[in-house]
Amino acid sequence: MKNLIWVAFLLLPFQNGIAQTITEVKGYAPAYVGQKIELYEIEDYFSMRESLLATTMVGTDSSFSFQFYNTKTQKILVKSGKNKGFLYIQPEAKYQVFVPEKSAYDPYREQGNQIEISFFNLDSTDINYKILSFDKWINNFLGYYFPTKKMNGAEFVSKLEEFKSNVEKAYASDTSLFFKTYVKYSIASLDDIQFVGSRNRYEKFDFYINGLPVVYESDIYMNYLSSFYENALGRLEMEVNNRVYLGLLKNSPSLIMRALADEYTLRPVGPSDPKKKQFPANTKLRELIMIKALAEVFYSSDYPQTNIINVLDSVANHSIFKSNGVIARNLIYRLTELVPGAKAPDFALISTKGDLRSLTNYSKKHLYIQVLDPTSKETATELELLQVIYQKYKGDVHFISVFEKKEKMTKKQKEYIDALPWEKFFVDADDSFLQQYHVKTFPTYILLDGLGYVVNAPALGPKPNGNRITIDKIFFDIKKINELEK
């Protein structure tokens, strides 16, 4: 009995702790009655990967309600169907919101609309209230004084400095780090306006970045970093850039980090004691920008993609900075995922005739990749159908077949494959091509455009899908478009 009492006392604070970090979002969404509505948090602002926080259905009275565990102030996404909006949330807060079908002056878009979430009874201490109020203040300032910048630059500079001073005084006593970060980097964006006397790049670094904490959960801070370090490798001096490249060829994050330390805006500041896991200021920042910079050049022909993935994978698994590891892992996912509009990963395959082929060999026309099991009866059936389709569209679409190597292939199977009128390739089960193109089952079909971007992955095959459509319909549309463009 005594043991049970002690357990009860031990659990009580824990349960109270959970109760105190519940965030509640209730509201109305009359345009979404009977539909699912979801909340997502943003895992990081470089990859923009999202994870589901909560989901519910909109009732017949158009109401919905969420309650979920939340320990931090953050921006979240509200989604229903193809539409999405956002709001900020903080621990223990309760929100009453209205979710519209679309914004008042926004035309309907088939791919989905960006919607503005409205609030009821928003407390003046809430993060949304403070951000909305500050945004209104800054927009009013820009609306009134920005047009005078060209006419009277000196007056604009004077008014801008006065505005900064007023903002600093107004929020001096505010204790919210998230909000103060929002204010600071909103002001930083004003410093990006070009005018006589504006801060240069190094001054901005010293004032807004150097030695300061990396605020991963702040969207405006991370957006500022992303803009400030855009084309980071292209900005480097040639000698530093060469050392970065050599480090990349050796798959060595540490060599790249040492090279980047010679760049002023990434230089280490302060003492270091690795045994105590104490590192100079900007070490975390430098690793973060290394991650971003490598992802940025992933599709450039100047940098080897495999090495970039290897370095990011090393950071993902071994970084002492947990958030950097998460970002590296998420960027690997983004860089290698096959979604419509994404750049397809390059490949190096040896054809059955001994020719080396890569993505560049199939430019100018769409590329239809078939990944097949050569011993499957289904493969023979589908290849027979594909040959008819090929004859109709070979002027508009490249065809290639990639077969997984099998020890037991019949003579008939080999002869049938050899007779195909397009290029064929055989790969091992662990070949990087199958991994890069996320091939899990056979057959898998992938359609790329003439510039090497994903159209569909997976794509339709020669047999009708649930809507009785085959790849023939897609090729017919491609052929028509090509004829119109001639």
XYZ file of C-alpha atoms in Angstrom:
486
model
C 0.000 0.000 0.000
C 2.820 2.391 0.906
C 4.483 1.606 -2.412
C 1.285 2.517 -4.254
C 1.085 5.844 -2.405
C 4.681 6.667 -3.333
C 3.993 5.799 -6.968
C 0.976 8.102 -6.909
C 3.075 10.973 -5.538
C 5.789 10.339 -8.137
C 3.320 10.299 -11.012
C 1.428 13.412 -9.914
C 4.135 15.990 -10.791
C 4.813 14.187 -14.073
C 1.127 14.261 -15.014
C 0.855 17.900 -13.982
C 3.904 18.695 -16.128
C 2.228 17.173 -19.157
C -1.035 18.980 -18.451
C 0.789 22.298 -18.289
C 2.293 21.873 -21.758
C -0.928 21.111 -23.639
C -1.767 23.548 -26.431
C -5.355 23.804 -27.634
C -6.604 24.972 -31.035
C -10.365 25.214 -31.589
C -12.306 26.901 -34.313
C -14.624 26.897 -37.275
C -14.047 25.825 -40.868
C -17.400 25.942 -42.713
C -15.750 25.262 -46.087
C -14.322 21.968 -44.797
C -17.312 20.269 -43.113
C -16.786 16.505 -43.009
C -13.172 16.852 -44.102
C -9.934 16.131 -42.289
C -7.948 19.052 -40.926
C -4.331 18.641 -39.802
C -1.639 20.515 -37.902
C 2.028 20.114 -38.847
C 5.199 21.352 -37.229
C 8.199 22.300 -39.352
C 11.174 20.108 -38.459
C 13.669 22.628 -39.838
C 13.620 25.708 -42.073
C 16.269 24.570 -44.559
C 14.653 21.323 -45.709
C 11.120 22.461 -44.755
C 10.203 18.894 -43.829
C 7.004 18.663 -41.841
C 5.769 16.237 -39.202
C 2.178 15.685 -38.144
C 1.222 17.211 -34.794
C -2.482 16.440 -34.689
C -5.441 15.575 -36.888
C -9.223 15.813 -36.531
C -12.428 15.984 -38.571
C -14.509 19.126 -39.070
C -17.960 18.504 -37.583
C -21.341 19.081 -39.217
C -21.576 22.374 -37.305
C -18.208 23.373 -38.919
C -16.350 23.178 -35.590
C -13.087 21.385 -34.884
C -10.820 20.967 -31.883
C -7.193 19.963 -31.251
C -5.332 19.295 -28.021
C -1.696 18.272 -28.250
C 1.568 18.197 -26.334
C 3.728 21.257 -27.015
C 6.754 22.568 -25.131
C 7.909 25.473 -27.296
C 6.836 28.574 -29.172
C 6.836 27.735 -32.863
C 5.190 28.254 -36.229
C 2.834 25.474 -37.334
C 0.916 24.735 -40.528
C -2.837 24.173 -40.783
C -3.843 21.959 -43.726
C -7.059 20.667 -45.196
C -7.114 19.124 -48.645
C -4.738 21.155 -50.800
C -5.143 24.373 -48.814
C -2.837 25.494 -46.035
C -2.194 28.397 -43.681
C -0.144 28.967 -40.554
C -0.173 30.320 -37.033
C 2.257 30.543 -34.152
C 1.633 28.577 -30.967
C 3.091 28.653 -27.484
C 2.896 26.196 -24.567
C -0.311 26.135 -22.499
C -2.065 28.501 -24.916
C -5.657 28.164 -26.126
C -6.597 29.450 -29.567
C -9.938 30.100 -31.234
C -9.551 30.438 -34.985
C -11.460 30.654 -38.261
C -10.161 28.728 -41.280
C -11.465 30.168 -44.593
C -11.774 28.398 -47.919
C -9.375 30.951 -49.396
C -8.269 34.518 -48.774
C -10.805 37.148 -49.843
C -8.910 38.475 -52.876
C -7.215 35.216 -53.840
C -8.507 33.387 -56.940
C -9.270 29.697 -56.639
C -6.215 27.589 -57.470
C -6.486 23.936 -58.475
C -3.168 23.152 -56.749
C -4.428 24.681 -53.483
C -4.674 28.089 -51.849
C -2.629 29.803 -49.167
C -5.158 30.811 -46.511
C -5.053 33.390 -43.723
C -6.061 32.126 -40.297
C -8.225 34.558 -38.289
C -8.254 34.691 -34.486
C -11.014 35.259 -31.928
C -10.290 36.776 -28.497
C -6.519 36.804 -28.957
C -4.696 37.806 -25.775
C -2.308 40.769 -26.060
C 0.497 38.686 -24.514
C 0.187 35.927 -27.119
C 2.934 35.542 -29.707
C 0.470 35.926 -32.616
C -0.904 39.198 -31.245
C 2.581 40.624 -30.777
C 3.797 39.529 -34.214
C 0.680 40.832 -35.987
C 0.963 44.166 -34.160
C 4.657 44.520 -34.970
C 4.124 43.551 -38.619
C 1.452 46.241 -38.903
C 3.844 48.795 -37.385
C 6.696 47.913 -39.725
C 4.389 47.854 -42.778
C 3.007 51.273 -41.899
C 6.546 52.638 -41.609
C 7.599 51.212 -44.970
C 4.376 52.303 -46.647
C 4.889 55.882 -45.507
C 8.657 56.377 -45.773
C 9.954 53.867 -48.339
C 8.651 55.887 -51.326
C 10.848 58.792 -50.113
C 14.049 56.697 -50.303
C 14.853 57.717 -53.871
C 13.667 61.288 -53.457
C 15.445 61.980 -50.195
C 17.817 59.231 -49.099
C 19.072 61.147 -46.069
C 15.551 61.570 -44.708
C 14.819 57.849 -45.157
C 17.998 56.911 -43.278
C 17.082 59.302 -40.464
C 13.548 57.940 -40.172
C 14.799 54.340 -40.310
C 17.194 54.922 -37.411
C 14.406 56.638 -35.485
C 12.109 53.674 -36.163
C 14.741 51.198 -34.929
C 15.186 53.214 -31.759
C 11.435 53.332 -31.123
C 11.134 49.572 -31.654
C 13.966 48.878 -29.226
C 12.333 51.048 -26.541
C 8.872 49.569 -27.123
C 9.991 45.979 -26.583
C 12.811 46.474 -24.076
C 10.875 44.774 -21.272
C 9.474 41.901 -23.356
C 10.720 38.546 -22.046
C 9.863 36.355 -25.058
C 13.083 35.276 -26.798
C 11.054 34.056 -29.779
C 9.391 37.445 -30.237
C 12.598 39.413 -29.688
C 14.263 37.248 -32.327
C 11.359 37.975 -34.671
C 11.756 41.712 -34.107
C 15.560 41.682 -34.422
C 15.605 39.864 -37.756
C 12.676 41.821 -39.152
C 14.813 44.899 -38.512
C 17.765 43.055 -40.062
C 15.749 42.661 -43.263
C 15.355 46.460 -43.352
C 19.140 46.725 -43.331
C 19.108 44.751 -46.580
C 17.467 47.735 -48.261
C 20.187 49.459 -50.273
C 20.736 53.090 -49.357
C 23.651 55.430 -48.671
C 25.149 54.533 -45.301
C 23.587 51.052 -45.122
C 25.610 48.323 -43.410
C 27.950 46.261 -45.574
C 28.004 42.454 -45.447
C 30.688 42.210 -42.756
C 28.966 44.785 -40.553
C 25.707 42.850 -40.832
C 27.539 39.673 -39.848
C 29.109 41.312 -36.798
C 25.825 42.866 -35.670
C 23.277 40.141 -36.435
C 25.142 36.813 -36.494
C 28.646 36.765 -35.017
C 28.832 34.939 -31.688
C 25.038 34.845 -31.249
C 22.991 31.679 -30.602
C 21.573 29.773 -33.565
C 17.786 30.016 -33.151
C 16.656 26.952 -35.102
C 12.967 27.278 -34.184
C 12.626 30.861 -35.478
C 11.431 31.009 -39.074
C 12.497 34.615 -39.603
C 15.996 34.016 -38.159
C 16.566 30.917 -40.296
C 15.273 32.726 -43.381
C 17.719 35.556 -42.668
C 20.601 33.075 -42.372
C 19.522 31.372 -45.584
C 19.511 34.684 -47.433
C 22.761 35.935 -45.879
C 24.663 32.744 -46.766
C 23.075 32.204 -50.176
C 25.678 30.925 -52.663
C 28.081 30.461 -49.743
C 30.643 28.448 -51.714
C 30.541 30.869 -54.621
C 31.482 33.730 -52.279
C 34.637 32.021 -51.021
C 38.109 33.042 -52.112
C 39.539 30.604 -54.653
C 42.105 29.115 -52.256
C 39.444 28.414 -49.608
C 37.042 27.057 -52.218
C 39.713 24.655 -53.478
C 40.297 23.344 -49.958
C 36.556 22.847 -49.498
C 36.470 20.883 -52.748
C 39.404 18.691 -51.713
C 37.685 18.023 -48.387
C 34.551 17.024 -50.276
C 36.502 14.627 -52.506
C 37.847 12.990 -49.334
C 34.323 12.799 -47.835
C 35.658 14.744 -44.849
C 33.391 17.189 -42.969
C 36.315 18.158 -40.708
C 38.513 19.233 -43.648
C 35.660 21.295 -45.081
C 35.033 22.879 -41.673
C 38.704 23.855 -41.334
C 38.656 25.450 -44.768
C 35.464 27.392 -44.037
C 36.980 28.729 -40.806
C 39.122 31.050 -42.957
C 35.999 32.807 -44.263
C 35.354 35.945 -42.154
C 31.623 35.297 -41.766
C 32.270 31.738 -40.524
C 35.403 32.262 -38.441
C 35.698 30.750 -34.948
C 35.521 33.139 -32.006
C 36.688 32.404 -28.462
C 38.404 29.483 -26.677
C 37.962 25.777 -27.356
C 38.080 22.663 -25.166
C 36.884 19.597 -27.141
C 37.222 17.336 -24.070
C 34.544 19.394 -22.317
C 32.598 19.756 -25.582
C 33.272 23.484 -25.507
C 33.831 24.941 -28.956
C 34.476 28.456 -30.239
C 31.446 30.568 -31.038
C 30.280 30.107 -34.645
C 31.319 26.411 -34.760
C 27.682 25.327 -34.744
C 26.892 28.051 -37.278
C 29.778 27.042 -39.551
C 28.656 23.412 -39.597
C 25.084 24.515 -40.316
C 26.185 26.667 -43.257
C 28.400 23.852 -44.531
C 25.281 21.651 -44.618
C 23.293 24.331 -46.428
C 26.076 25.137 -48.900
C 26.582 21.506 -49.913
C 22.854 20.995 -50.412
C 22.777 24.185 -52.472
C 25.316 22.866 -55.016
C 23.956 19.313 -55.121
C 22.535 19.782 -58.616
C 25.589 21.620 -59.898
C 27.738 19.594 -62.267
C 30.843 20.996 -60.514
C 30.363 18.980 -57.309
C 30.062 15.171 -56.982
C 26.623 14.274 -55.646
C 27.730 11.029 -54.007
C 30.369 12.852 -51.952
C 27.857 15.501 -50.879
C 25.491 12.794 -49.621
C 28.395 11.062 -47.836
C 29.405 14.266 -46.022
C 25.809 15.086 -45.072
C 25.325 11.525 -43.855
C 28.439 11.828 -41.691
C 27.081 15.029 -40.128
C 23.651 13.445 -39.675
C 25.139 10.549 -37.705
C 28.097 12.117 -35.912
C 27.506 15.842 -35.374
C 27.777 16.977 -31.753
C 25.035 19.490 -32.543
C 21.762 17.557 -32.575
C 19.806 20.123 -34.607
C 22.477 20.179 -37.317
C 22.262 16.399 -37.540
C 18.496 16.604 -38.010
C 18.869 19.205 -40.774
C 21.541 17.147 -42.562
C 19.323 14.058 -42.421
C 16.302 15.984 -43.693
C 18.273 17.525 -46.540
C 19.471 14.087 -47.645
C 15.817 13.105 -47.807
C 14.940 16.222 -49.821
C 17.853 15.863 -52.222
C 17.148 12.226 -52.975
C 13.346 12.142 -52.976
C 11.547 11.718 -56.273
C 8.684 14.200 -56.383
C 7.257 15.967 -59.431
C 9.403 18.980 -60.241
C 12.494 17.697 -58.403
C 15.782 17.221 -60.215
C 16.305 13.522 -60.874
C 19.534 12.000 -59.533
C 22.202 11.362 -62.140
C 23.277 7.803 -62.832
C 26.075 5.871 -64.533
C 24.916 2.663 -66.202
C 26.628 0.314 -68.659
C 24.294 -0.830 -71.428
C 24.147 -4.374 -72.774
C 26.261 -3.085 -75.689
C 28.936 -1.774 -73.301
C 28.064 1.928 -73.603
C 28.314 4.179 -70.530
C 25.105 6.166 -70.105
C 24.122 8.976 -67.733
C 21.126 11.293 -67.488
C 22.728 13.760 -69.911
C 22.560 11.167 -72.707
C 18.771 11.433 -72.674
C 18.234 15.188 -72.819
C 15.794 17.102 -75.056
C 13.133 14.365 -74.935
C 11.205 12.847 -72.049
C 12.794 9.732 -70.557
C 10.651 6.732 -69.614
C 12.544 4.355 -67.316
C 11.245 0.837 -66.759
C 12.793 -1.077 -63.853
C 11.959 -4.757 -64.236
C 12.539 -8.315 -63.048
C 13.692 -10.164 -66.202
C 12.423 -13.531 -64.942
C 8.874 -12.400 -64.173
C 5.985 -13.455 -66.420
C 4.460 -10.012 -65.839
C 7.598 -8.413 -67.312
C 7.156 -10.270 -70.598
C 3.530 -9.162 -70.836
C 4.306 -5.520 -70.086
C 7.270 -5.384 -72.469
C 5.051 -6.690 -75.254
C 2.607 -3.823 -74.625
C 5.445 -1.299 -74.309
C 6.850 -2.162 -77.730
C 3.575 -1.077 -79.355
C 3.623 2.182 -77.367
C 7.284 2.756 -78.221
C 6.624 2.634 -81.959
C 3.979 5.375 -81.561
C 6.025 7.771 -79.417
C 9.728 7.030 -79.973
C 10.152 10.445 -81.586
C 9.027 12.170 -78.385
C 10.128 9.864 -75.558
C 13.362 7.979 -74.809
C 12.803 4.441 -73.494
C 15.297 2.527 -71.347
C 14.845 -0.723 -69.427
C 16.819 -1.464 -66.261
C 16.773 -5.121 -65.193
C 17.912 -6.540 -61.881
C 20.523 -9.227 -62.521
C 19.236 -12.765 -62.047
C 21.296 -15.962 -62.069
C 18.565 -18.091 -63.620
C 17.374 -16.528 -66.864
C 16.105 -18.734 -69.649
C 17.457 -18.512 -73.173
C 14.057 -17.274 -74.334
C 14.058 -14.465 -71.733
C 17.526 -13.342 -72.786
C 16.624 -13.362 -76.462
C 13.422 -11.426 -75.827
C 15.251 -8.720 -73.885
C 18.049 -8.509 -76.472
C 15.434 -7.912 -79.175
C 13.969 -4.814 -77.481
C 14.434 -1.770 -79.754
C 15.690 0.512 -76.964
C 18.689 0.485 -74.610
C 18.842 -2.125 -71.867
C 20.857 -2.281 -68.640
C 21.452 -4.944 -65.992
C 22.246 -3.903 -62.397
C 22.996 -5.722 -59.147
C 20.357 -5.821 -56.406
C 22.411 -3.362 -54.313
C 23.184 -0.981 -57.191
C 22.996 2.710 -56.269
C 20.581 3.314 -59.159
C 17.877 1.276 -57.422
C 18.472 3.174 -54.191
C 18.548 6.619 -55.809
C 15.312 5.963 -57.662
C 13.630 4.335 -54.641
C 12.848 1.092 -56.448
C 11.132 -1.231 -53.965
C 9.085 -3.460 -56.260
C 9.007 -4.621 -59.867
C 7.887 -3.304 -62.215
C 8.570 0.356 -61.380
C 8.116 3.093 -63.971
C 9.620 6.587 -63.822
C 9.002 9.503 -66.204
C 11.450 12.429 -66.484
C 11.265 15.494 -68.711
C 13.903 16.571 -71.232
C 15.743 18.640 -68.620
C 16.065 15.766 -66.168
C 13.250 16.755 -63.803
C 10.770 14.270 -62.368
C 7.352 14.226 -64.025
C 6.005 11.151 -62.234
C 7.646 8.640 -59.905
C 6.123 6.173 -59.975
C 4.699 6.725 -63.441
C 1.940 4.808 -65.165
C 2.698 1.537 -66.919
C 1.329 0.003 -70.117
C -1.567 -1.631 -68.265
C -4.619 0.459 -67.214
C -4.671 1.811 -63.662
C -7.790 2.157 -61.488
C -9.011 4.997 -63.707
C -8.386 2.920 -66.851
C -5.508 5.161 -67.926
C -2.164 3.904 -69.234
C 1.125 5.645 -69.973
C -0.103 5.901 -73.585
C -2.384 8.790 -72.536
C 0.540 10.698 -70.994
C 2.707 10.159 -74.069
C -0.164 11.278 -76.325
C -0.317 14.591 -74.414
C 3.479 15.005 -74.634
C 3.367 14.400 -78.394
C 0.582 16.979 -78.851
C 2.490 19.616 -76.869
C 5.648 18.952 -78.876
C 3.717 19.329 -82.134
C 2.278 22.671 -81.001
C 5.739 23.953 -80.076
C 7.250 23.128 -83.481
